[in-house]
PDB file of C-alpha atoms in Angstrom:
ATOM      1  CA  MET A  73      13.606 -10.836  -8.471  1.00 83.00           C
ATOM      2  CA  THR A  74      15.006 -13.773 -10.441  1.00 93.00           C
ATOM      3  CA  LEU A  75      14.428 -16.068  -7.475  1.00 95.00           C
ATOM      4  CA  LEU A  76      10.775 -14.984  -7.234  1.00 96.00           C
ATOM      5  CA  ARG A  77      10.270 -15.131 -10.989  1.00 96.00           C
ATOM      6  CA  GLU A  78      11.900 -18.479 -11.751  1.00 96.00           C
ATOM      7  CA  GLY A  79      12.099 -20.308  -8.435  1.00 97.00           C
ATOM      8  CA  ALA A  80       9.993 -23.401  -7.718  1.00 96.00           C
ATOM      9  CA  LEU A  81       7.068 -22.421  -5.509  1.00 96.00           C
ATOM     10  CA  ALA A  82       6.199 -24.682  -2.586  1.00 96.00           C
ATOM     11  CA  VAL A  83       3.004 -23.907  -0.665  1.00 95.00           C
ATOM     12  CA  HIS A  84       3.332 -24.266   3.121  1.00 95.00           C
ATOM     13  CA  GLY A  85       0.098 -22.739   4.391  1.00 92.00           C
ATOM     14  CA  ARG A  86      -2.639 -20.167   3.974  1.00 89.00           C
ATOM     15  CA  VAL A  87      -3.155 -16.793   5.639  1.00 86.00           C
ATOM     16  CA  THR A  88      -6.643 -17.434   6.958  1.00 82.00           C
ATOM     17  CA  ASP A  89      -7.697 -13.906   7.927  1.00 80.00           C
ATOM     18  CA  ALA A  90      -7.313 -12.522   4.381  1.00 79.00           C
ATOM     19  CA  SER A  91     -10.368 -11.778   2.229  1.00 80.00           C
ATOM     20  CA  ASN A  92      -8.774 -13.449  -0.821  1.00 88.00           C
ATOM     21  CA  ALA A  93      -6.601 -16.550  -1.142  1.00 90.00           C
ATOM     22  CA  VAL A  94      -3.163 -15.722   0.302  1.00 93.00           C
ATOM     23  CA  LEU A  95      -0.685 -18.614   0.371  1.00 95.00           C
ATOM     24  CA  TYR A  96       2.576 -18.656   2.310  1.00 96.00           C
ATOM     25  CA  CYS A  97       5.241 -20.210   0.101  1.00 97.00           C
ATOM     26  CA  THR A  98       8.930 -20.548  -0.508  1.00 97.00           C
ATOM     27  CA  ALA A  99      10.657 -19.974  -3.836  1.00 97.00           C
ATOM     28  CA  THR A 100      13.768 -22.098  -4.467  1.00 97.00           C
ATOM     29  CA  LEU A 101      16.312 -21.705  -7.274  1.00 96.00           C
ATOM     30  CA  ASP A 102      19.927 -22.879  -7.557  1.00 94.00           C
ATOM     31  CA  GLY A 103      20.155 -23.700  -3.867  1.00 93.00           C
ATOM     32  CA  LEU A 104      18.665 -20.382  -2.721  1.00 95.00           C
ATOM     33  CA  THR A 105      15.316 -20.179  -0.937  1.00 97.00           C
ATOM     34  CA  ALA A 106      13.196 -17.184   0.029  1.00 97.00           C
ATOM     35  CA  PRO A 107       9.798 -16.965   1.768  1.00 97.00           C
ATOM     36  CA  CYS A 108       7.064 -15.327  -0.261  1.00 97.00           C
ATOM     37  CA  VAL A 109       3.342 -14.688  -0.571  1.00 97.00           C
ATOM     38  CA  TYR A 110       1.433 -16.122  -3.528  1.00 97.00           C
ATOM     39  CA  LYS A 111      -2.035 -14.751  -4.346  1.00 97.00           C
ATOM     40  CA  PRO A 112      -3.544 -16.721  -7.223  1.00 96.00           C
ATOM     41  CA  VAL A 113      -6.008 -14.925  -9.488  1.00 96.00           C
ATOM     42  CA  SER A 114      -8.330 -17.905  -9.056  1.00 94.00           C
ATOM     43  CA  GLY A 115      -8.614 -17.061  -5.347  1.00 93.00           C
ATOM     44  CA  GLU A 116      -9.754 -13.460  -5.839  1.00 94.00           C
ATOM     45  CA  ARG A 117     -13.275 -12.680  -4.685  1.00 93.00           C
ATOM     46  CA  PRO A 118     -15.337 -10.539  -7.083  1.00 93.00           C
ATOM     47  CA  LEU A 119     -15.682  -6.857  -6.160  1.00 92.00           C
ATOM     48  CA  TRP A 120     -18.445  -4.526  -7.261  1.00 93.00           C
ATOM     49  CA  ASP A 121     -16.086  -1.728  -8.309  1.00 92.00           C
ATOM     50  CA  PHE A 122     -13.009  -3.533  -9.705  1.00 95.00           C
ATOM     51  CA  PRO A 123     -12.947  -5.866 -12.731  1.00 94.00           C
ATOM     52  CA  ASP A 124     -12.691  -9.560 -11.852  1.00 94.00           C
ATOM     53  CA  GLY A 125      -9.260 -11.146 -11.977  1.00 95.00           C
ATOM     54  CA  THR A 126      -7.266  -7.897 -11.905  1.00 96.00           C
ATOM     55  CA  LEU A 127      -6.073  -7.627  -8.293  1.00 97.00           C
ATOM     56  CA  ALA A 128      -2.816  -9.539  -8.793  1.00 97.00           C
ATOM     57  CA  GLY A 129      -1.907  -7.296 -11.713  1.00 97.00           C
ATOM     58  CA  ARG A 130      -2.681  -4.201  -9.652  1.00 98.00           C
ATOM     59  CA  GLU A 131      -0.377  -5.415  -6.880  1.00 98.00           C
ATOM     60  CA  THR A 132       2.368  -5.899  -9.462  1.00 98.00           C
ATOM     61  CA  ALA A 133       1.741  -2.441 -10.915  1.00 98.00           C
ATOM     62  CA  ALA A 134       1.884  -0.918  -7.412  1.00 98.00           C
ATOM     63  CA  HIS A 135       5.349  -2.391  -6.945  1.00 98.00           C
ATOM     64  CA  GLU A 136       6.489  -0.998 -10.285  1.00 97.00           C
ATOM     65  CA  VAL A 137       5.356   2.517  -9.334  1.00 98.00           C
ATOM     66  CA  ALA A 138       6.839   2.202  -5.843  1.00 97.00           C
ATOM     67  CA  ALA A 139      10.169   1.045  -7.275  1.00 97.00           C
ATOM     68  CA  ALA A 140      10.219   4.037  -9.626  1.00 97.00           C
ATOM     69  CA  THR A 141      10.002   6.409  -6.645  1.00 96.00           C
ATOM     70  CA  GLY A 142      13.230   4.994  -5.200  1.00 95.00           C
ATOM     71  CA  TRP A 143      11.650   4.779  -1.749  1.00 95.00           C
ATOM     72  CA  HIS A 144      11.549   0.946  -1.624  1.00 89.00           C
ATOM     73  CA  LEU A 145       8.139   0.963   0.044  1.00 97.00           C
ATOM     74  CA  VAL A 146       6.704  -2.206  -1.543  1.00 98.00           C
ATOM     75  CA  PRO A 147       8.435  -5.598  -1.372  1.00 97.00           C
ATOM     76  CA  PRO A 148       9.594  -7.153  -4.679  1.00 97.00           C
ATOM     77  CA  THR A 149       6.415  -8.258  -6.466  1.00 98.00           C
ATOM     78  CA  LEU A 150       5.663  -9.864  -9.814  1.00 97.00           C
ATOM     79  CA  LEU A 151       3.025 -11.780 -11.760  1.00 97.00           C
ATOM     80  CA  ARG A 152       3.807 -15.406 -12.633  1.00 97.00           C
ATOM     81  CA  GLU A 153       2.453 -18.928 -12.856  1.00 96.00           C
ATOM     82  CA  GLY A 154       2.104 -20.864  -9.621  1.00 95.00           C
ATOM     83  CA  PRO A 155       0.592 -24.078  -8.260  1.00 95.00           C
ATOM     84  CA  ALA A 156      -2.943 -22.627  -8.562  1.00 94.00           C
ATOM     85  CA  GLY A 157      -2.399 -20.777 -11.829  1.00 96.00           C
ATOM     86  CA  PRO A 158      -1.252 -17.223 -12.498  1.00 97.00           C
ATOM     87  CA  GLY A 159      -0.962 -14.957  -9.504  1.00 97.00           C
ATOM     88  CA  MET A 160       0.982 -12.329  -7.632  1.00 97.00           C
ATOM     89  CA  VAL A 161       4.186 -13.422  -5.885  1.00 98.00           C
ATOM     90  CA  GLN A 162       5.735 -11.083  -3.333  1.00 98.00           C
ATOM     91  CA  LEU A 163       8.722 -11.402  -1.059  1.00 97.00           C
ATOM     92  CA  TRP A 164       7.562 -12.189   2.481  1.00 96.00           C
ATOM     93  CA  ILE A 165       8.326  -9.411   4.973  1.00 95.00           C
ATOM     94  CA  GLU A 166       8.579 -10.497   8.592  1.00 94.00           C
ATOM     95  CA  PRO A 167       7.524  -7.632  10.893  1.00 94.00           C
ATOM     96  CA  ASP A 168      10.078  -6.674  13.526  1.00 96.00           C
ATOM     97  CA  PRO A 169       8.478  -7.405  16.936  1.00 94.00           C
ATOM     98  CA  ALA A 170      10.887  -4.949  18.554  1.00 94.00           C
ATOM     99  CA  ALA A 171       9.923  -2.045  16.276  1.00 95.00           C
ATOM    100  CA  PRO A 172       8.088   0.861  17.963  1.00 94.00           C
ATOM    101  CA  ASP A 173       4.341   0.983  17.376  1.00 94.00           C
ATOM    102  CA  LEU A 174       3.268   3.145  14.452  1.00 96.00           C
ATOM    103  CA  LEU A 175      -0.428   3.225  15.393  1.00 95.00           C
ATOM    104  CA  ASP A 176      -1.928   3.972  18.804  1.00 93.00           C
ATOM    105  CA  LEU A 177      -4.990   4.965  20.802  1.00 92.00           C
ATOM    106  CA  GLN A 178      -4.417   7.971  23.070  1.00 92.00           C
ATOM    107  CA  PRO A 179      -6.646   9.874  25.533  1.00 88.00           C
ATOM    108  CA  LEU A 180      -8.627  12.817  24.199  1.00 88.00           C
ATOM    109  CA  ASP A 181      -7.435  15.098  26.998  1.00 86.00           C
ATOM    110  CA  GLY A 182      -4.531  17.190  25.794  1.00 79.00           C
ATOM    111  CA  GLY A 183      -4.669  15.869  22.239  1.00 79.00           C
ATOM    112  CA  PRO A 184      -2.200  13.446  20.640  1.00 92.00           C
ATOM    113  CA  ARG A 185       1.181  13.197  22.330  1.00 93.00           C
ATOM    114  CA  PRO A 186       4.210  14.844  20.676  1.00 94.00           C
ATOM    115  CA  GLY A 187       5.430  12.815  17.713  1.00 96.00           C
ATOM    116  CA  TRP A 188       1.931  11.539  16.884  1.00 97.00           C
ATOM    117  CA  LEU A 189      -0.695  12.795  14.421  1.00 96.00           C
ATOM    118  CA  PRO A 190      -4.481  12.413  14.756  1.00 94.00           C
ATOM    119  CA  ILE A 191      -6.521  10.266  12.384  1.00 93.00           C
ATOM    120  CA  LEU A 192      -9.945  10.356  14.031  1.00 88.00           C
ATOM    121  CA  LYS A 193     -11.775  10.137  17.329  1.00 85.00           C
ATOM    122  CA  ALA A 194     -12.542   6.498  18.093  1.00 81.00           C
ATOM    123  CA  GLU A 195     -15.310   5.164  20.329  1.00 77.00           C
ATOM    124  CA  LEU A 196     -14.114   2.404  22.637  1.00 74.00           C
ATOM    125  CA  ASP A 197     -15.973  -0.081  24.830  1.00 75.00           C
ATOM    126  CA  GLY A 198     -18.342   1.617  27.231  1.00 73.00           C
ATOM    127  CA  GLY A 199     -18.665   4.685  25.023  1.00 75.00           C
ATOM    128  CA  ARG A 200     -15.226   6.047  25.914  1.00 79.00           C
ATOM    129  CA  LEU A 201     -13.565   8.232  23.280  1.00 87.00           C
ATOM    130  CA  ALA A 202      -9.912   8.290  22.291  1.00 89.00           C
ATOM    131  CA  TRP A 203      -7.664   9.556  19.519  1.00 91.00           C
ATOM    132  CA  LEU A 204      -6.631   7.024  16.903  1.00 92.00           C
ATOM    133  CA  VAL A 205      -3.196   8.302  15.899  1.00 95.00           C
ATOM    134  CA  HIS A 206      -0.205   7.366  13.778  1.00 96.00           C
ATOM    135  CA  ARG A 207       3.400   8.383  14.246  1.00 96.00           C
ATOM    136  CA  ASP A 208       4.776  11.500  12.611  1.00 98.00           C
ATOM    137  CA  ASP A 209       7.253   9.299  10.768  1.00 97.00           C
ATOM    138  CA  GLU A 210       8.885  10.173   7.452  1.00 97.00           C
ATOM    139  CA  ARG A 211       8.559   6.551   6.287  1.00 97.00           C
ATOM    140  CA  LEU A 212       4.789   6.720   6.737  1.00 98.00           C
ATOM    141  CA  ARG A 213       4.684  10.135   5.087  1.00 98.00           C
ATOM    142  CA  ARG A 214       6.313   8.715   1.980  1.00 98.00           C
ATOM    143  CA  LEU A 215       3.775   5.889   2.038  1.00 98.00           C
ATOM    144  CA  ALA A 216       0.961   8.464   2.218  1.00 98.00           C
ATOM    145  CA  VAL A 217       2.318  10.110  -0.940  1.00 98.00           C
ATOM    146  CA  LEU A 218       2.568   6.754  -2.706  1.00 98.00           C
ATOM    147  CA  ASP A 219      -1.000   5.872  -1.714  1.00 98.00           C
ATOM    148  CA  ALA A 220      -2.267   9.144  -3.181  1.00 98.00           C
ATOM    149  CA  VAL A 221      -0.516   8.294  -6.462  1.00 98.00           C
ATOM    150  CA  LEU A 222      -1.840   4.723  -6.455  1.00 98.00           C
ATOM    151  CA  ASN A 223      -5.353   5.777  -5.387  1.00 98.00           C
ATOM    152  CA  ASN A 224      -5.138   3.109  -2.692  1.00 98.00           C
ATOM    153  CA  ALA A 225      -8.578   2.198  -1.385  1.00 96.00           C
ATOM    154  CA  ASP A 226      -7.415   0.039   1.530  1.00 95.00           C
ATOM    155  CA  ARG A 227      -4.455   1.335   3.577  1.00 96.00           C
ATOM    156  CA  LYS A 228      -5.273  -0.350   6.881  1.00 93.00           C
ATOM    157  CA  GLY A 229      -2.948  -0.252   9.871  1.00 90.00           C
ATOM    158  CA  GLY A 230      -2.072  -3.885   9.201  1.00 89.00           C
ATOM    159  CA  HIS A 231      -1.008  -3.021   5.659  1.00 93.00           C
ATOM    160  CA  TRP A 232       2.272  -1.419   6.679  1.00 95.00           C
ATOM    161  CA  LEU A 233       5.046  -3.510   8.181  1.00 96.00           C
ATOM    162  CA  PRO A 234       8.070  -2.199  10.107  1.00 96.00           C
ATOM    163  CA  ALA A 235      10.934  -4.552   9.259  1.00 96.00           C
ATOM    164  CA  ALA A 236      14.250  -5.356  10.904  1.00 93.00           C
ATOM    165  CA  ASP A 237      16.095  -3.417   8.172  1.00 93.00           C
ATOM    166  CA  GLY A 238      14.531  -0.207   9.475  1.00 94.00           C
ATOM    167  CA  ARG A 239      12.173   0.240   6.563  1.00 95.00           C
ATOM    168  CA  VAL A 240       8.383   0.302   6.588  1.00 97.00           C
ATOM    169  CA  TYR A 241       6.874  -1.769   3.779  1.00 98.00           C
ATOM    170  CA  GLY A 242       3.386  -1.354   2.378  1.00 97.00           C
ATOM    171  CA  ILE A 243       1.516  -4.516   1.389  1.00 97.00           C
ATOM    172  CA  ASP A 244      -1.909  -5.485  -0.025  1.00 96.00           C
ATOM    173  CA  HIS A 245      -2.307  -3.209  -3.043  1.00 97.00           C
ATOM    174  CA  GLY A 246      -5.017  -5.116  -4.906  1.00 96.00           C
ATOM    175  CA  VAL A 247      -7.571  -2.284  -4.790  1.00 97.00           C
ATOM    176  CA  THR A 248      -5.552   0.469  -6.419  1.00 98.00           C
ATOM    177  CA  PHE A 249      -5.452   2.439  -9.683  1.00 98.00           C
ATOM    178  CA  HIS A 250      -9.214   2.944 -10.013  1.00 97.00           C
ATOM    179  CA  THR A 251     -10.191   5.744 -12.368  1.00 97.00           C
ATOM    180  CA  ASP A 252     -12.547   7.208  -9.737  1.00 96.00           C
ATOM    181  CA  PRO A 253     -11.175   8.837  -6.550  1.00 95.00           C
ATOM    182  CA  LYS A 254     -11.133   6.093  -3.896  1.00 95.00           C
ATOM    183  CA  LEU A 255      -8.314   7.013  -1.504  1.00 97.00           C
ATOM    184  CA  ARG A 256      -9.090   5.295   1.796  1.00 96.00           C
ATOM    185  CA  THR A 257      -6.319   5.245   4.366  1.00 96.00           C
ATOM    186  CA  LEU A 258      -5.300   5.760   7.969  1.00 96.00           C
ATOM    187  CA  LEU A 259      -2.463   8.067   6.923  1.00 97.00           C
ATOM    188  CA  TRP A 260      -4.361  11.341   7.097  1.00 96.00           C
ATOM    189  CA  GLY A 261      -2.065  12.989   9.631  1.00 96.00           C
ATOM    190  CA  TRP A 262      -0.523  15.248   6.957  1.00 97.00           C
ATOM    191  CA  ALA A 263      -3.786  16.055   5.139  1.00 97.00           C
ATOM    192  CA  GLY A 264      -3.586  19.471   3.528  1.00 97.00           C
ATOM    193  CA  GLN A 265       0.031  20.049   4.539  1.00 98.00           C
ATOM    194  CA  PRO A 266       2.674  21.025   1.956  1.00 98.00           C
ATOM    195  CA  LEU A 267       4.519  18.126   0.374  1.00 98.00           C
ATOM    196  CA  THR A 268       8.197  17.855   1.238  1.00 98.00           C
ATOM    197  CA  ALA A 269      10.817  18.946  -1.272  1.00 98.00           C
ATOM    198  CA  GLU A 270      11.816  15.293  -1.567  1.00 98.00           C
ATOM    199  CA  ALA A 271       8.240  14.260  -2.418  1.00 98.00           C
ATOM    200  CA  LEU A 272       7.928  16.984  -5.049  1.00 98.00           C
ATOM    201  CA  ASP A 273      11.160  15.817  -6.667  1.00 98.00           C
ATOM    202  CA  VAL A 274       9.953  12.209  -6.669  1.00 98.00           C
ATOM    203  CA  LEU A 275       6.601  13.198  -8.181  1.00 98.00           C
ATOM    204  CA  ALA A 276       8.318  15.193 -10.920  1.00 97.00           C
ATOM    205  CA  ARG A 277      10.494  12.224 -11.864  1.00 96.00           C
ATOM    206  CA  LEU A 278       7.501   9.887 -11.677  1.00 97.00           C
ATOM    207  CA  ALA A 279       5.450  12.143 -13.953  1.00 96.00           C
ATOM    208  CA  ALA A 280       8.241  12.140 -16.526  1.00 95.00           C
ATOM    209  CA  ASP A 281       8.600   8.365 -16.306  1.00 95.00           C
ATOM    210  CA  LEU A 282       4.864   7.904 -16.858  1.00 95.00           C
ATOM    211  CA  ASP A 283       4.809  10.247 -19.842  1.00 92.00           C
ATOM    212  CA  GLY A 284       6.221   7.905 -22.438  1.00 82.00           C
ATOM    213  CA  GLY A 285       8.985   6.544 -20.216  1.00 85.00           C
ATOM    214  CA  PRO A 286       9.794   2.905 -19.446  1.00 92.00           C
ATOM    215  CA  LEU A 287       7.498   2.830 -16.413  1.00 95.00           C
ATOM    216  CA  ALA A 288       4.449   3.284 -18.627  1.00 94.00           C
ATOM    217  CA  ASP A 289       5.547   0.285 -20.704  1.00 94.00           C
ATOM    218  CA  ARG A 290       5.909  -1.876 -17.586  1.00 96.00           C
ATOM    219  CA  LEU A 291       2.423  -0.901 -16.390  1.00 97.00           C
ATOM    220  CA  ARG A 292       0.511  -1.522 -19.621  1.00 96.00           C
ATOM    221  CA  PRO A 293       0.167  -5.307 -19.123  1.00 96.00           C
ATOM    222  CA  HIS A 294      -1.573  -4.676 -15.773  1.00 97.00           C
ATOM    223  CA  LEU A 295      -3.660  -1.504 -16.217  1.00 97.00           C
ATOM    224  CA  THR A 296      -6.105  -0.203 -18.803  1.00 97.00           C
ATOM    225  CA  ALA A 297      -5.429   2.889 -20.873  1.00 97.00           C
ATOM    226  CA  ALA A 298      -7.980   4.791 -18.790  1.00 98.00           C
ATOM    227  CA  GLU A 299      -6.304   3.704 -15.547  1.00 98.00           C
ATOM    228  CA  LEU A 300      -2.905   4.774 -16.851  1.00 97.00           C
ATOM    229  CA  ALA A 301      -4.337   8.155 -17.848  1.00 97.00           C
ATOM    230  CA  ALA A 302      -5.856   8.556 -14.374  1.00 98.00           C
ATOM    231  CA  LEU A 303      -2.499   7.651 -12.803  1.00 98.00           C
ATOM    232  CA  ARG A 304      -0.772  10.346 -14.846  1.00 97.00           C
ATOM    233  CA  ALA A 305      -3.462  12.854 -13.888  1.00 98.00           C
ATOM    234  CA  ARG A 306      -3.197  12.071 -10.163  1.00 98.00           C
ATOM    235  CA  THR A 307       0.582  12.412 -10.247  1.00 98.00           C
ATOM    236  CA  ALA A 308       0.410  15.703 -12.122  1.00 97.00           C
ATOM    237  CA  GLY A 309      -2.347  16.945  -9.823  1.00 97.00           C
ATOM    238  CA  LEU A 310      -0.362  16.213  -6.674  1.00 98.00           C
ATOM    239  CA  LEU A 311       2.672  17.927  -8.156  1.00 97.00           C
ATOM    240  CA  ALA A 312       0.651  21.002  -9.125  1.00 97.00           C
ATOM    241  CA  ALA A 313      -1.157  21.245  -5.784  1.00 97.00           C
ATOM    242  CA  GLY A 314       2.035  20.714  -3.796  1.00 98.00           C
ATOM    243  CA  ARG A 315       0.043  19.410  -0.829  1.00 98.00           C
ATOM    244  CA  HIS A 316      -1.093  16.142   0.666  1.00 98.00           C
ATOM    245  CA  PRO A 317      -4.709  15.359  -0.306  1.00 97.00           C
ATOM    246  CA  VAL A 318      -7.571  15.781   2.134  1.00 96.00           C
ATOM    247  CA  PRO A 319     -10.392  13.254   2.736  1.00 93.00           C
ATOM    248  CA  SER A 320     -13.182  13.343   0.189  1.00 87.00           C
ATOM    249  CA  PRO A 321     -16.748  13.984   1.435  1.00 85.00           C
ATOM    250  CA  GLU A 322     -18.006  11.699  -1.373  1.00 82.00           C
ATOM    251  CA  TRP A 323     -16.147   8.521  -0.382  1.00 82.00           C
ATOM    252  CA  PRO A 324     -15.444   6.829   2.983  1.00 87.00           C
ATOM    253  CA  SER A 325     -11.954   8.010   3.873  1.00 92.00           C
ATOM    254  CA  ILE A 326     -11.159   5.353   6.504  1.00 91.00           C
ATOM    255  CA  PRO A 327     -10.871   1.617   5.633  1.00 89.00           C
ATOM    256  CA  TRP A 328     -12.946  -0.895   7.586  1.00 81.00           C
ATOM    257  CA  PRO A 329     -11.827  -2.519   9.705  1.00 76.00           C
ATOM    258  CA  PRO A 330      -9.112   0.102  10.202  1.00 71.00           C
ATOM    259  CA  VAL A 331      -6.471  -2.363  11.453  1.00 70.00           C
TER     260      VAL A 331
END
């Protein structure tokens, strides 16, 4: 984290298909260099349901919560000054091209193949229907639990990255921590199922850390008091229910575009 926090940022290009300004950079300090993503606050587009200029802080807060779980699901992320002003800086994760696919389209006949879980029925070109599915993968299941805690409103298929180290990393957490229920994700394969014993243990530790622990102190610069209270309530609610959440009929449950 010291390299990301104190290293000199050099901008090498821009990710052009992102909705906000996303700059590919390197951070260099004491002869060490690491690739990273820099999202300046000045490049954030206004949203109707999130306060202006808060997305970078939400991404930083998402990393803090993810780190507290011990699951290492979000790359190292922090808020700092950069060439275009303050912004979020995150370690660049290069997807492993040899990693098995985690998302797929499969024929309706016979249902999803073993090892896959259904998300929805998708209409393809020519009116053909297919299952949109994700793998029944414990790494994705942990990410689904984290998203429920974060109230992530944008877990697209392109927002999880299988890396060469065997982990799956979640990225793009700018639209999180809203006080209203806004969970929108592709990871509905476990909807309504009991949480694992591991997840319940993580949620219990997270709840304690949020209730006057050091995590709450680290989140206060990035979230409002109401958002922190909602975070505590979501964590406690998941722990009490003991089950993965189900899609809400009052909010679109699938992000668009989904990938």
